[in-house]
mmCIF file of C-alpha atoms in Angstrom:
data_model
loop_
_atom_site.group_PDB
_atom_site.id
_atom_site.type_symbol
_atom_site.label_atom_id
_atom_site.label_comp_id
_atom_site.label_asym_id
_atom_site.label_seq_id
_atom_site.Cartn_x
_atom_site.Cartn_y
_atom_site.Cartn_z
ATOM 1 C CA MET A 19 0.000 0.000 0.000
ATOM 2 C CA ALA A 20 1.118 3.556 -0.730
ATOM 3 C CA LYS A 21 0.309 6.338 1.717
ATOM 4 C CA ILE A 22 -0.258 9.871 0.438
ATOM 5 C CA ILE A 23 -1.381 12.956 2.351
ATOM 6 C CA PRO A 24 -2.742 16.412 1.503
ATOM 7 C CA PHE A 25 -0.722 19.362 2.795
ATOM 8 C CA LYS A 26 -0.975 23.120 3.292
ATOM 9 C CA ALA A 27 0.912 24.409 0.299
ATOM 10 C CA VAL A 28 2.578 27.765 -0.085
ATOM 11 C CA ARG A 29 1.737 29.127 -3.533
ATOM 12 C CA PRO A 30 2.051 32.317 -5.570
ATOM 13 C CA ALA A 31 -0.762 34.802 -5.159
ATOM 14 C CA PRO A 32 -3.099 33.888 -8.062
ATOM 15 C CA GLU A 33 -2.492 37.081 -10.008
ATOM 16 C CA LYS A 34 1.283 36.570 -9.768
ATOM 17 C CA ALA A 35 1.581 32.854 -10.606
ATOM 18 C CA ALA A 36 2.900 33.418 -14.124
ATOM 19 C CA TRP A 37 5.496 35.859 -12.801
ATOM 20 C CA VAL A 38 6.676 33.834 -9.817
ATOM 21 C CA THR A 39 7.143 30.361 -11.289
ATOM 22 C CA CYS A 40 10.261 29.487 -13.222
ATOM 23 C CA ARG A 41 12.086 26.586 -14.798
ATOM 24 C CA SER A 42 14.579 24.631 -12.757
ATOM 25 C CA TYR A 43 17.554 26.819 -11.858
ATOM 26 C CA ASP A 44 20.101 24.739 -13.768
ATOM 27 C CA GLU A 45 18.147 25.077 -17.036
ATOM 28 C CA TYR A 46 19.056 28.768 -17.334
ATOM 29 C CA SER A 47 22.235 29.988 -18.977
ATOM 30 C CA PRO A 48 24.076 32.709 -17.047
ATOM 31 C CA ALA A 49 22.810 35.339 -19.503
ATOM 32 C CA GLU A 50 19.203 34.135 -19.191
ATOM 33 C CA LEU A 51 19.428 34.068 -15.415
ATOM 34 C CA ALA A 52 20.778 37.579 -15.209
ATOM 35 C CA ALA A 53 18.091 38.881 -17.594
ATOM 36 C CA TRP A 54 15.214 37.263 -15.695
ATOM 37 C CA LEU A 55 16.453 38.516 -12.339
ATOM 38 C CA GLU A 56 16.771 42.054 -13.650
ATOM 39 C CA PHE A 57 13.464 42.011 -15.525
ATOM 40 C CA ASN A 58 11.174 40.222 -13.055
ATOM 41 C CA PRO A 59 11.198 41.135 -9.338
ATOM 42 C CA TYR A 60 8.638 38.386 -8.568
ATOM 43 C CA SER A 61 10.592 35.459 -10.006
ATOM 44 C CA PHE A 62 11.247 32.535 -7.678
ATOM 45 C CA LEU A 63 14.799 32.723 -9.026
ATOM 46 C CA HIS A 64 15.338 35.581 -6.555
ATOM 47 C CA ILE A 65 14.777 33.052 -3.780
ATOM 48 C CA ILE A 66 16.820 30.113 -5.052
ATOM 49 C CA SER A 67 19.671 32.275 -6.364
ATOM 50 C CA PRO A 68 19.880 35.172 -3.886
ATOM 51 C CA ALA A 69 23.517 36.064 -4.551
ATOM 52 C CA TYR A 70 23.501 35.905 -8.332
ATOM 53 C CA GLN A 71 22.663 39.536 -9.063
ATOM 54 C CA ASN A 72 25.804 40.746 -7.350
ATOM 55 C CA MET A 73 27.866 37.828 -8.704
ATOM 56 C CA GLN A 74 28.810 36.926 -5.167
ATOM 57 C CA THR A 75 30.628 33.766 -4.222
ATOM 58 C CA ILE A 76 29.414 32.859 -0.743
ATOM 59 C CA ALA A 77 29.718 29.868 1.562
ATOM 60 C CA VAL A 78 27.075 27.185 1.257
ATOM 61 C CA GLU A 79 25.602 27.742 4.726
ATOM 62 C CA LYS A 80 25.340 31.486 4.168
ATOM 63 C CA ARG A 81 23.722 30.894 0.788
ATOM 64 C CA PHE A 82 21.094 28.614 2.355
ATOM 65 C CA GLN A 83 20.384 31.280 4.976
ATOM 66 C CA SER A 84 19.938 33.841 2.208
ATOM 67 C CA VAL A 85 17.515 31.523 0.418
ATOM 68 C CA LYS A 86 15.451 31.188 3.591
ATOM 69 C CA LYS A 87 15.460 34.956 4.161
ATOM 70 C CA GLN A 88 14.339 35.695 0.596
ATOM 71 C CA TYR A 89 11.622 33.075 0.904
ATOM 72 C CA GLU A 90 10.328 34.665 4.090
ATOM 73 C CA ASN A 91 10.413 38.099 2.393
ATOM 74 C CA PHE A 92 8.243 36.804 -0.450
ATOM 75 C CA LYS A 93 5.746 35.487 2.095
ATOM 76 C CA ALA A 94 5.773 38.733 4.075
ATOM 77 C CA GLU A 95 5.057 40.693 0.882
ATOM 78 C CA GLU A 96 2.264 38.214 0.049
ATOM 79 C CA ILE A 97 3.880 37.276 -3.232
ATOM 80 C CA LEU A 98 3.603 33.783 -1.770
ATOM 81 C CA VAL A 99 0.569 32.794 0.311
ATOM 82 C CA THR A 100 -0.204 29.768 2.490
ATOM 83 C CA ASP A 101 -3.340 27.689 2.039
ATOM 84 C CA GLU A 102 -5.630 27.630 5.055
ATOM 85 C CA ALA A 103 -6.414 23.918 4.758
ATOM 86 C CA ALA A 104 -4.527 20.865 3.592
ATOM 87 C CA ALA A 105 -5.246 19.824 0.018
ATOM 88 C CA PHE A 106 -4.116 17.737 -2.888
ATOM 89 C CA TYR A 107 -3.505 19.546 -6.178
ATOM 90 C CA LEU A 108 -4.185 18.493 -9.734
ATOM 91 C CA TYR A 109 -1.572 19.948 -12.072
ATOM 92 C CA GLN A 110 -1.552 19.990 -15.869
ATOM 93 C CA ILE A 111 1.268 20.966 -18.229
ATOM 94 C CA LYS A 112 0.272 21.384 -21.849
ATOM 95 C CA ASN A 113 2.772 21.901 -24.656
ATOM 96 C CA LYS A 114 2.545 21.611 -28.428
ATOM 97 C CA LYS A 115 3.042 17.848 -28.393
ATOM 98 C CA GLN A 116 1.649 16.477 -25.156
ATOM 99 C CA VAL A 117 -0.502 17.040 -22.084
ATOM 100 C CA PHE A 118 0.812 15.879 -18.703
ATOM 101 C CA THR A 119 -1.556 15.672 -15.740
ATOM 102 C CA GLY A 120 -0.803 14.475 -12.232
ATOM 103 C CA ILE A 121 -1.543 14.837 -8.528
ATOM 104 C CA ILE A 122 0.668 16.804 -6.148
ATOM 105 C CA ALA A 123 0.752 15.122 -2.737
ATOM 106 C CA GLY A 124 2.923 14.212 0.188
ATOM 107 C CA THR A 125 4.323 10.669 -0.040
ATOM 108 C CA SER A 126 5.572 8.606 2.855
ATOM 109 C CA ILE A 127 9.245 8.516 3.834
ATOM 110 C CA LEU A 128 8.659 5.097 5.424
ATOM 111 C CA ASP A 129 7.222 3.797 2.139
ATOM 112 C CA TYR A 130 10.414 5.016 0.467
ATOM 113 C CA GLN A 131 12.660 3.423 3.091
ATOM 114 C CA GLU A 132 10.733 0.138 2.928
ATOM 115 C CA ASN A 133 11.067 0.084 -0.875
ATOM 116 C CA LYS A 134 7.343 0.454 -1.525
ATOM 117 C CA ILE A 135 8.461 3.471 -3.542
ATOM 118 C CA LYS A 136 10.983 1.909 -5.886
ATOM 119 C CA LYS A 137 14.160 3.393 -7.377
ATOM 120 C CA HIS A 138 16.112 2.727 -10.573
ATOM 121 C CA GLU A 139 18.981 5.233 -10.270
ATOM 122 C CA ASP A 140 21.959 5.488 -7.949
ATOM 123 C CA THR A 141 22.677 8.662 -6.002
ATOM 124 C CA LEU A 142 25.833 10.578 -5.181
ATOM 125 C CA ALA A 143 26.415 10.853 -1.438
ATOM 126 C CA PHE A 144 27.668 14.451 -1.578
ATOM 127 C CA ARG A 145 24.585 15.609 -3.527
ATOM 128 C CA VAL A 146 22.221 13.854 -1.121
ATOM 129 C CA GLU A 147 24.008 15.423 1.852
ATOM 130 C CA LEU A 148 24.058 18.885 0.256
ATOM 131 C CA PHE A 149 20.325 18.915 -0.495
ATOM 132 C CA LYS A 150 19.559 17.447 2.934
ATOM 133 C CA ASP A 151 21.389 20.419 4.499
ATOM 134 C CA TYR A 152 19.505 22.759 2.174
ATOM 135 C CA LEU A 153 16.166 21.351 3.355
ATOM 136 C CA HIS A 154 17.301 21.446 6.990
ATOM 137 C CA GLN A 155 18.221 25.121 6.839
ATOM 138 C CA THR A 156 15.592 26.546 4.486
ATOM 139 C CA HIS A 157 12.639 24.414 5.710
ATOM 140 C CA PHE A 158 10.962 24.221 2.309
ATOM 141 C CA ASN A 159 11.053 22.360 -0.989
ATOM 142 C CA THR A 160 9.513 23.349 -4.310
ATOM 143 C CA GLU A 161 10.846 20.485 -6.462
ATOM 144 C CA PRO A 162 8.612 17.417 -6.165
ATOM 145 C CA VAL A 163 9.757 13.903 -6.932
ATOM 146 C CA LEU A 164 8.159 12.597 -10.145
ATOM 147 C CA ILE A 165 6.494 9.277 -9.293
ATOM 148 C CA THR A 166 4.447 6.989 -11.532
ATOM 149 C CA TYR A 167 1.417 4.916 -10.616
ATOM 150 C CA PRO A 168 -0.363 2.219 -12.669
ATOM 151 C CA ASP A 169 -2.928 3.466 -15.172
ATOM 152 C CA ASN A 170 -6.460 3.147 -13.843
ATOM 153 C CA PRO A 171 -9.756 4.013 -15.622
ATOM 154 C CA ALA A 172 -11.348 5.372 -12.427
ATOM 155 C CA ILE A 173 -8.504 7.823 -11.781
ATOM 156 C CA HIS A 174 -8.419 8.765 -15.474
ATOM 157 C CA THR A 175 -12.165 9.497 -15.471
ATOM 158 C CA TRP A 176 -11.927 11.500 -12.245
ATOM 159 C CA ILE A 177 -9.048 13.595 -13.617
ATOM 160 C CA ASN A 178 -10.918 14.380 -16.830
ATOM 161 C CA LEU A 179 -14.011 15.368 -14.867
ATOM 162 C CA LYS A 180 -11.985 17.550 -12.497
ATOM 163 C CA LYS A 181 -10.344 19.334 -15.414
ATOM 164 C CA LYS A 182 -13.753 20.518 -16.631
ATOM 165 C CA SER A 183 -13.996 22.762 -13.567
ATOM 166 C CA GLN A 184 -12.383 26.182 -13.335
ATOM 167 C CA PRO A 185 -8.662 25.877 -12.499
ATOM 168 C CA PHE A 186 -7.191 27.804 -9.601
ATOM 169 C CA TYR A 187 -4.348 28.901 -11.874
ATOM 170 C CA GLU A 188 -4.028 28.909 -15.633
ATOM 171 C CA PHE A 189 -1.151 30.711 -17.309
ATOM 172 C CA ALA A 190 1.224 30.491 -20.233
ATOM 173 C CA THR A 191 5.022 30.562 -20.046
ATOM 174 C CA PRO A 192 7.682 31.822 -22.497
ATOM 175 C CA ASN A 193 8.539 28.254 -23.550
ATOM 176 C CA HIS A 194 5.001 27.900 -24.969
ATOM 177 C CA GLU A 195 3.509 25.796 -22.187
ATOM 178 C CA ILE A 196 0.147 26.264 -20.496
ATOM 179 C CA HIS A 197 0.043 25.441 -16.801
ATOM 180 C CA SER A 198 -3.177 24.753 -14.897
ATOM 181 C CA LEU A 199 -3.702 23.943 -11.221
ATOM 182 C CA TRP A 200 -6.818 22.718 -9.418
ATOM 183 C CA LYS A 201 -7.155 22.465 -5.643
ATOM 184 C CA ILE A 202 -8.604 19.222 -4.259
ATOM 185 C CA ASP A 203 -9.815 20.091 -0.763
ATOM 186 C CA THR A 204 -13.173 18.372 -0.285
ATOM 187 C CA GLN A 205 -12.971 15.586 2.272
ATOM 188 C CA ASN A 206 -14.750 13.110 -0.004
ATOM 189 C CA GLU A 207 -12.194 13.556 -2.793
ATOM 190 C CA ILE A 208 -9.266 13.475 -0.361
ATOM 191 C CA ASP A 209 -10.526 10.253 1.224
ATOM 192 C CA TRP A 210 -11.199 8.666 -2.169
ATOM 193 C CA LEU A 211 -7.694 9.424 -3.462
ATOM 194 C CA GLN A 212 -6.049 8.150 -0.280
ATOM 195 C CA GLU A 213 -8.069 4.934 -0.400
ATOM 196 C CA TYR A 214 -7.177 4.429 -4.057
ATOM 197 C CA PHE A 215 -3.434 4.805 -3.471
ATOM 198 C CA GLU A 216 -3.600 2.543 -0.414
ATOM 199 C CA GLU A 217 -4.528 -0.260 -2.833
ATOM 200 C CA ILE A 218 -1.356 0.257 -4.905
ATOM 201 C CA PRO A 219 1.459 -2.035 -3.712
ATOM 202 C CA ASN A 220 4.310 -0.042 -5.283
ATOM 203 C CA LEU A 221 5.026 3.356 -6.756
ATOM 204 C CA TYR A 222 8.048 4.067 -8.981
ATOM 205 C CA ILE A 223 10.341 7.092 -8.973
ATOM 206 C CA ALA A 224 10.726 8.400 -12.499
ATOM 207 C CA ASP A 225 12.786 11.506 -11.679
ATOM 208 C CA GLY A 226 14.093 12.930 -8.417
ATOM 209 C CA HIS A 227 16.175 10.161 -6.820
ATOM 210 C CA HIS A 228 18.470 12.639 -5.078
ATOM 211 C CA ARG A 229 15.539 14.699 -3.741
ATOM 212 C CA SER A 230 13.828 11.649 -2.262
ATOM 213 C CA ALA A 231 17.095 10.348 -0.790
ATOM 214 C CA SER A 232 17.766 13.757 0.790
ATOM 215 C CA ALA A 233 14.264 13.860 2.299
ATOM 216 C CA SER A 234 14.847 10.395 3.742
ATOM 217 C CA ALA A 235 18.218 11.452 5.196
ATOM 218 C CA LEU A 236 16.630 14.561 6.736
ATOM 219 C CA TYR A 237 13.927 12.418 8.325
ATOM 220 C CA ASP A 238 16.568 10.150 9.866
ATOM 221 C CA GLN A 239 18.439 13.183 11.187
ATOM 222 C CA ASP A 240 15.504 15.198 12.533
ATOM 223 C CA LYS A 241 12.723 12.680 13.226
ATOM 224 C CA HIS A 242 13.059 13.352 16.965
ATOM 225 C CA LEU A 243 11.551 16.785 16.292
ATOM 226 C CA ASN A 244 7.792 17.196 16.567
ATOM 227 C CA ASN A 245 7.324 17.946 12.865
ATOM 228 C CA PRO A 246 4.878 15.654 11.008
ATOM 229 C CA ASN A 247 5.855 17.158 7.628
ATOM 230 C CA LEU A 248 9.259 15.495 7.946
ATOM 231 C CA HIS A 249 7.527 12.122 7.541
ATOM 232 C CA TYR A 250 6.613 12.931 3.918
ATOM 233 C CA PHE A 251 8.119 14.473 0.807
ATOM 234 C CA MET A 252 6.325 16.319 -1.973
ATOM 235 C CA SER A 253 5.657 14.257 -5.098
ATOM 236 C CA PHE A 254 4.025 14.692 -8.465
ATOM 237 C CA LEU A 255 2.110 11.459 -9.039
ATOM 238 C CA ILE A 256 1.429 10.686 -12.682
ATOM 239 C CA ALA A 257 0.082 7.688 -14.615
ATOM 240 C CA GLU A 258 2.732 5.462 -16.189
ATOM 241 C CA SER A 259 1.413 6.071 -19.705
ATOM 242 C CA ASN A 260 1.582 9.849 -19.231
ATOM 243 C CA VAL A 261 5.351 10.215 -18.822
ATOM 244 C CA LYS A 262 7.611 10.906 -21.794
ATOM 245 C CA ILE A 263 10.960 9.118 -21.736
ATOM 246 C CA TYR A 264 13.860 10.315 -23.863
ATOM 247 C CA GLU A 265 17.291 8.788 -24.214
ATOM 248 C CA PHE A 266 20.574 10.430 -23.322
ATOM 249 C CA ASN A 267 23.020 10.289 -26.232
ATOM 250 C CA ARG A 268 26.774 10.045 -25.680
ATOM 251 C CA LEU A 269 29.616 12.189 -27.023
ATOM 252 C CA ILE A 270 33.223 11.014 -26.645
ATOM 253 C CA LYS A 271 36.308 13.212 -27.015
ATOM 254 C CA ASP A 272 38.707 10.614 -28.511
ATOM 255 C CA LEU A 273 39.054 7.007 -29.681
ATOM 256 C CA ASN A 274 41.366 6.000 -26.830
ATOM 257 C CA GLY A 275 44.435 5.929 -29.108
ATOM 258 C CA LEU A 276 42.810 3.796 -31.823
ATOM 259 C CA SER A 277 42.729 4.667 -35.511
ATOM 260 C CA GLN A 278 39.299 4.936 -37.080
ATOM 261 C CA ASN A 279 39.723 1.614 -38.903
ATOM 262 C CA ALA A 280 40.907 -0.164 -35.758
ATOM 263 C CA PHE A 281 37.962 1.260 -33.815
ATOM 264 C CA LEU A 282 35.474 0.047 -36.440
ATOM 265 C CA GLU A 283 37.044 -3.416 -36.349
ATOM 266 C CA GLU A 284 36.651 -3.530 -32.575
ATOM 267 C CA LEU A 285 32.978 -2.612 -32.897
ATOM 268 C CA LYS A 286 32.400 -5.551 -35.247
ATOM 269 C CA LYS A 287 33.056 -7.966 -32.375
ATOM 270 C CA HIS A 288 29.624 -7.141 -30.963
ATOM 271 C CA PHE A 289 27.781 -5.208 -33.682
ATOM 272 C CA ILE A 290 26.864 -5.364 -37.323
ATOM 273 C CA VAL A 291 28.278 -2.061 -38.577
ATOM 274 C CA ILE A 292 26.218 -0.561 -41.403
ATOM 275 C CA PRO A 293 27.476 2.653 -43.083
ATOM 276 C CA LYS A 294 24.707 5.225 -43.536
ATOM 277 C CA GLU A 295 26.972 7.908 -45.032
ATOM 278 C CA GLN A 296 25.183 11.303 -44.820
ATOM 279 C CA GLU A 297 21.773 9.938 -43.789
ATOM 280 C CA LEU A 298 20.647 11.443 -40.476
ATOM 281 C CA TRP A 299 20.068 8.008 -39.010
ATOM 282 C CA LYS A 300 18.861 7.218 -35.498
ATOM 283 C CA PRO A 301 17.807 3.933 -33.855
ATOM 284 C CA THR A 302 14.283 2.690 -34.465
ATOM 285 C CA GLN A 303 14.207 -0.138 -31.914
ATOM 286 C CA LYS A 304 16.028 -1.671 -28.964
ATOM 287 C CA GLY A 305 19.422 -3.152 -29.755
ATOM 288 C CA GLU A 306 20.164 -0.549 -32.424
ATOM 289 C CA PHE A 307 22.633 2.310 -31.936
ATOM 290 C CA GLY A 308 23.449 5.257 -34.131
ATOM 291 C CA MET A 309 27.018 6.495 -34.479
ATOM 292 C CA TYR A 310 28.464 9.637 -36.032
ATOM 293 C CA LEU A 311 32.188 9.490 -36.802
ATOM 294 C CA ASN A 312 34.357 11.536 -39.156
ATOM 295 C CA GLY A 313 31.435 13.108 -41.003
ATOM 296 C CA LYS A 314 29.495 9.867 -41.521
ATOM 297 C CA PHE A 315 26.634 8.059 -39.814
ATOM 298 C CA TYR A 316 26.625 4.360 -38.980
ATOM 299 C CA ALA A 317 23.996 1.944 -37.723
ATOM 300 C CA LEU A 318 25.246 -0.474 -35.076
ATOM 301 C CA VAL A 319 23.074 -3.562 -34.593
ATOM 302 C CA TYR A 320 23.895 -5.457 -31.415
ATOM 303 C CA GLN A 321 24.686 -9.151 -31.744
ATOM 304 C CA SER A 322 24.584 -10.909 -28.380
ATOM 305 C CA ASN A 323 27.128 -13.688 -28.139
ATOM 306 C CA THR A 324 26.337 -14.857 -24.616
ATOM 307 C CA LYS A 325 24.776 -18.253 -24.028
ATOM 308 C CA GLU A 326 23.573 -17.273 -20.578
ATOM 309 C CA LYS A 327 20.177 -15.729 -20.020
ATOM 310 C CA GLU A 328 20.510 -11.971 -20.127
ATOM 311 C CA SER A 329 19.224 -9.972 -17.162
ATOM 312 C CA VAL A 330 17.037 -6.918 -17.537
ATOM 313 C CA LEU A 331 20.123 -4.791 -16.833
ATOM 314 C CA THR A 332 22.533 -6.462 -19.282
ATOM 315 C CA ASN A 333 19.813 -6.193 -21.937
ATOM 316 C CA LEU A 334 19.465 -2.436 -21.378
ATOM 317 C CA ASP A 335 20.806 -0.448 -24.327
ATOM 318 C CA ALA A 336 22.719 2.025 -22.156
ATOM 319 C CA GLN A 337 24.372 -0.907 -20.369
ATOM 320 C CA ILE A 338 25.153 -2.687 -23.661
ATOM 321 C CA LEU A 339 26.907 0.407 -24.977
ATOM 322 C CA TYR A 340 28.947 0.659 -21.787
ATOM 323 C CA ASP A 341 29.809 -3.055 -21.614
ATOM 324 C CA CYS A 342 30.702 -3.439 -25.297
ATOM 325 C CA VAL A 343 32.068 -0.040 -26.339
ATOM 326 C CA LEU A 344 32.615 2.670 -23.754
ATOM 327 C CA GLN A 345 34.490 0.616 -21.159
ATOM 328 C CA PRO A 346 36.418 -2.071 -23.117
ATOM 329 C CA ILE A 347 37.201 -0.111 -26.297
ATOM 330 C CA LEU A 348 37.202 3.546 -25.312
ATOM 331 C CA GLY A 349 38.479 3.052 -21.760
ATOM 332 C CA ILE A 350 35.717 4.984 -20.008
ATOM 333 C CA GLU A 351 35.182 3.486 -16.552
ATOM 334 C CA ASP A 352 33.319 6.214 -14.668
ATOM 335 C CA LEU A 353 30.272 7.439 -16.574
ATOM 336 C CA ARG A 354 29.626 10.218 -14.058
ATOM 337 C CA ASN A 355 33.056 11.771 -13.734
ATOM 338 C CA ASP A 356 35.173 10.935 -16.803
ATOM 339 C CA GLU A 357 35.779 14.231 -18.602
ATOM 340 C CA ARG A 358 36.043 12.443 -21.955
ATOM 341 C CA ILE A 359 32.292 11.761 -22.075
ATOM 342 C CA SER A 360 29.376 14.188 -22.318
ATOM 343 C CA TYR A 361 25.641 13.688 -22.665
ATOM 344 C CA LEU A 362 22.941 15.178 -24.844
ATOM 345 C CA SER A 363 19.260 14.530 -24.183
ATOM 346 C CA GLY A 364 17.188 12.943 -26.928
ATOM 347 C CA LYS A 365 15.070 16.117 -27.027
ATOM 348 C CA GLN A 366 17.894 17.697 -29.014
ATOM 349 C CA SER A 367 18.224 16.920 -32.690
ATOM 350 C CA ILE A 368 20.797 14.655 -34.329
ATOM 351 C CA ALA A 369 22.157 17.808 -35.934
ATOM 352 C CA SER A 370 23.387 18.864 -32.477
ATOM 353 C CA ILE A 371 25.556 15.732 -32.324
ATOM 354 C CA MET A 372 26.881 16.430 -35.828
ATOM 355 C CA GLU A 373 27.787 19.980 -34.888
ATOM 356 C CA LYS A 374 29.663 18.964 -31.742
ATOM 357 C CA VAL A 375 31.645 16.248 -33.543
ATOM 358 C CA ASP A 376 32.299 18.331 -36.670
ATOM 359 C CA SER A 377 33.557 21.201 -34.492
ATOM 360 C CA GLY A 378 36.352 18.964 -33.217
ATOM 361 C CA ASP A 379 35.196 19.124 -29.594
ATOM 362 C CA PHE A 380 34.298 15.439 -29.801
ATOM 363 C CA LYS A 381 35.499 12.555 -31.931
ATOM 364 C CA VAL A 382 32.419 10.316 -31.982
ATOM 365 C CA GLY A 383 28.762 10.469 -30.997
ATOM 366 C CA PHE A 384 26.392 7.610 -30.126
ATOM 367 C CA MET A 385 22.594 7.723 -30.390
ATOM 368 C CA LEU A 386 20.468 5.352 -28.285
ATOM 369 C CA TYR A 387 16.885 4.170 -28.465
ATOM 370 C CA PRO A 388 14.880 5.405 -25.451
ATOM 371 C CA SER A 389 13.948 3.053 -22.628
ATOM 372 C CA ASP A 390 10.288 2.527 -21.791
ATOM 373 C CA ILE A 391 8.465 2.527 -18.467
ATOM 374 C CA ASN A 392 8.364 -1.275 -18.321
ATOM 375 C CA GLU A 393 12.172 -1.468 -18.497
ATOM 376 C CA ILE A 394 12.453 1.105 -15.728
ATOM 377 C CA LYS A 395 9.998 -0.804 -13.534
ATOM 378 C CA ALA A 396 11.742 -4.116 -14.199
ATOM 379 C CA ILE A 397 15.087 -2.611 -13.174
ATOM 380 C CA ALA A 398 13.527 -1.221 -9.983
ATOM 381 C CA ASP A 399 11.700 -4.463 -9.170
ATOM 382 C CA ALA A 400 14.991 -6.368 -9.462
ATOM 383 C CA ASP A 401 16.699 -3.843 -7.132
ATOM 384 C CA LEU A 402 19.124 -2.978 -9.927
ATOM 385 C CA ILE A 403 20.507 0.397 -10.979
ATOM 386 C CA MET A 404 20.515 1.867 -14.478
ATOM 387 C CA PRO A 405 23.746 3.437 -15.760
ATOM 388 C CA PRO A 406 24.009 7.189 -15.175
ATOM 389 C CA LYS A 407 22.247 9.351 -17.745
ATOM 390 C CA SER A 408 20.083 6.545 -19.088
ATOM 391 C CA THR A 409 16.836 8.508 -19.239
ATOM 392 C CA TYR A 410 15.584 12.073 -19.557
ATOM 393 C CA ILE A 411 11.996 12.077 -18.336
ATOM 394 C CA GLU A 412 9.224 14.632 -18.680
ATOM 395 C CA PRO A 413 7.217 16.414 -17.378
ATOM 396 C CA LYS A 414 9.411 18.928 -15.596
ATOM 397 C CA PHE A 415 7.858 20.878 -12.720
ATOM 398 C CA ARG A 416 7.821 24.671 -12.390
ATOM 399 C CA SER A 417 9.792 25.916 -9.391
ATOM 400 C CA GLY A 418 7.730 28.112 -7.096
ATOM 401 C CA LEU A 419 4.351 26.784 -8.223
ATOM 402 C CA VAL A 420 3.727 24.713 -5.069
ATOM 403 C CA VAL A 421 5.961 24.768 -1.992
ATOM 404 C CA TYR A 422 6.067 22.065 0.678
ATOM 405 C CA GLU A 423 7.229 23.423 4.030
ATOM 406 C CA LEU A 424 9.174 21.384 6.572
#
């Protein structure tokens, strides 16, 4: 069973929602960040990046204190307001290609620790510790963990019916998205949603492994305090069929001392290598890889030569590329920290890979076929970990839209 709770959210004043909310901080270039901070005094960026305007370099603890102070200032000026009663929230993101709709709720730390909320990615200890300290000092979080639940006709029908009512917020953003938010605060609806999720044996983290791990670490550190909010972390719960999964493509700076011909011969030990010349070719199914090298595209078709039954992990395309190419041929051991490898999300065009290789910054690029939700769930169910940068998953949440206080 999965336990979810409503909570008293802190939100932008309705007339300021479009001005307050922003993309995730790390999605802005320095020039964009500076422009938004100068142009928009209501942006949540003023809270999460309080020292940027003066280009200050400050200690981490002082920066967290500045974040908290700016947050309190926004509340004092009623740019941000606190709901009077606990609620769930229905949130929709609509872009040119897709509509994402999910439920914002508090999810149980104990469910996470007992593996009822399953993971498929590893975490870095220093990042978990850093965000735990951030939560401890600022006492709020505005970045929910993206969690999937099994598709269900009853939930789907309820969501569609709820969306026919007037949203609490509805606004457009410069990246051509329309954001809508409905408050779910009637006791009947709250009870119904809680009862529904109690029948679900497992939920699956799609995005936000570090955030959930940090919330769990904070709970372990501070659970002696009389703060019930510490027992939960904010999540965006979305049906499995409603997430969009992209691949992460790989760019490598050199061929590890091999000539081009020698490299191609090494690839033939595990792949059928098919020249595609100038065709902008990308994989169309699992087990296929695209490659761009020296101005030409290639199709690489994986040929398994193992007689043992492959596990869900060894059959994962990102793992195959690592096991057969990146580690043994190109000498890349650490996918997180090796400076010879970079990543490009599948949202970007193949032309971006061409440009980076043709510029001389990289020697070769690899295109992967995206994983699907069933692969992710199978990895999580087997308590296995996907290679770093295996998936880029949407939707992405707007910072400052809903705040969970600790």
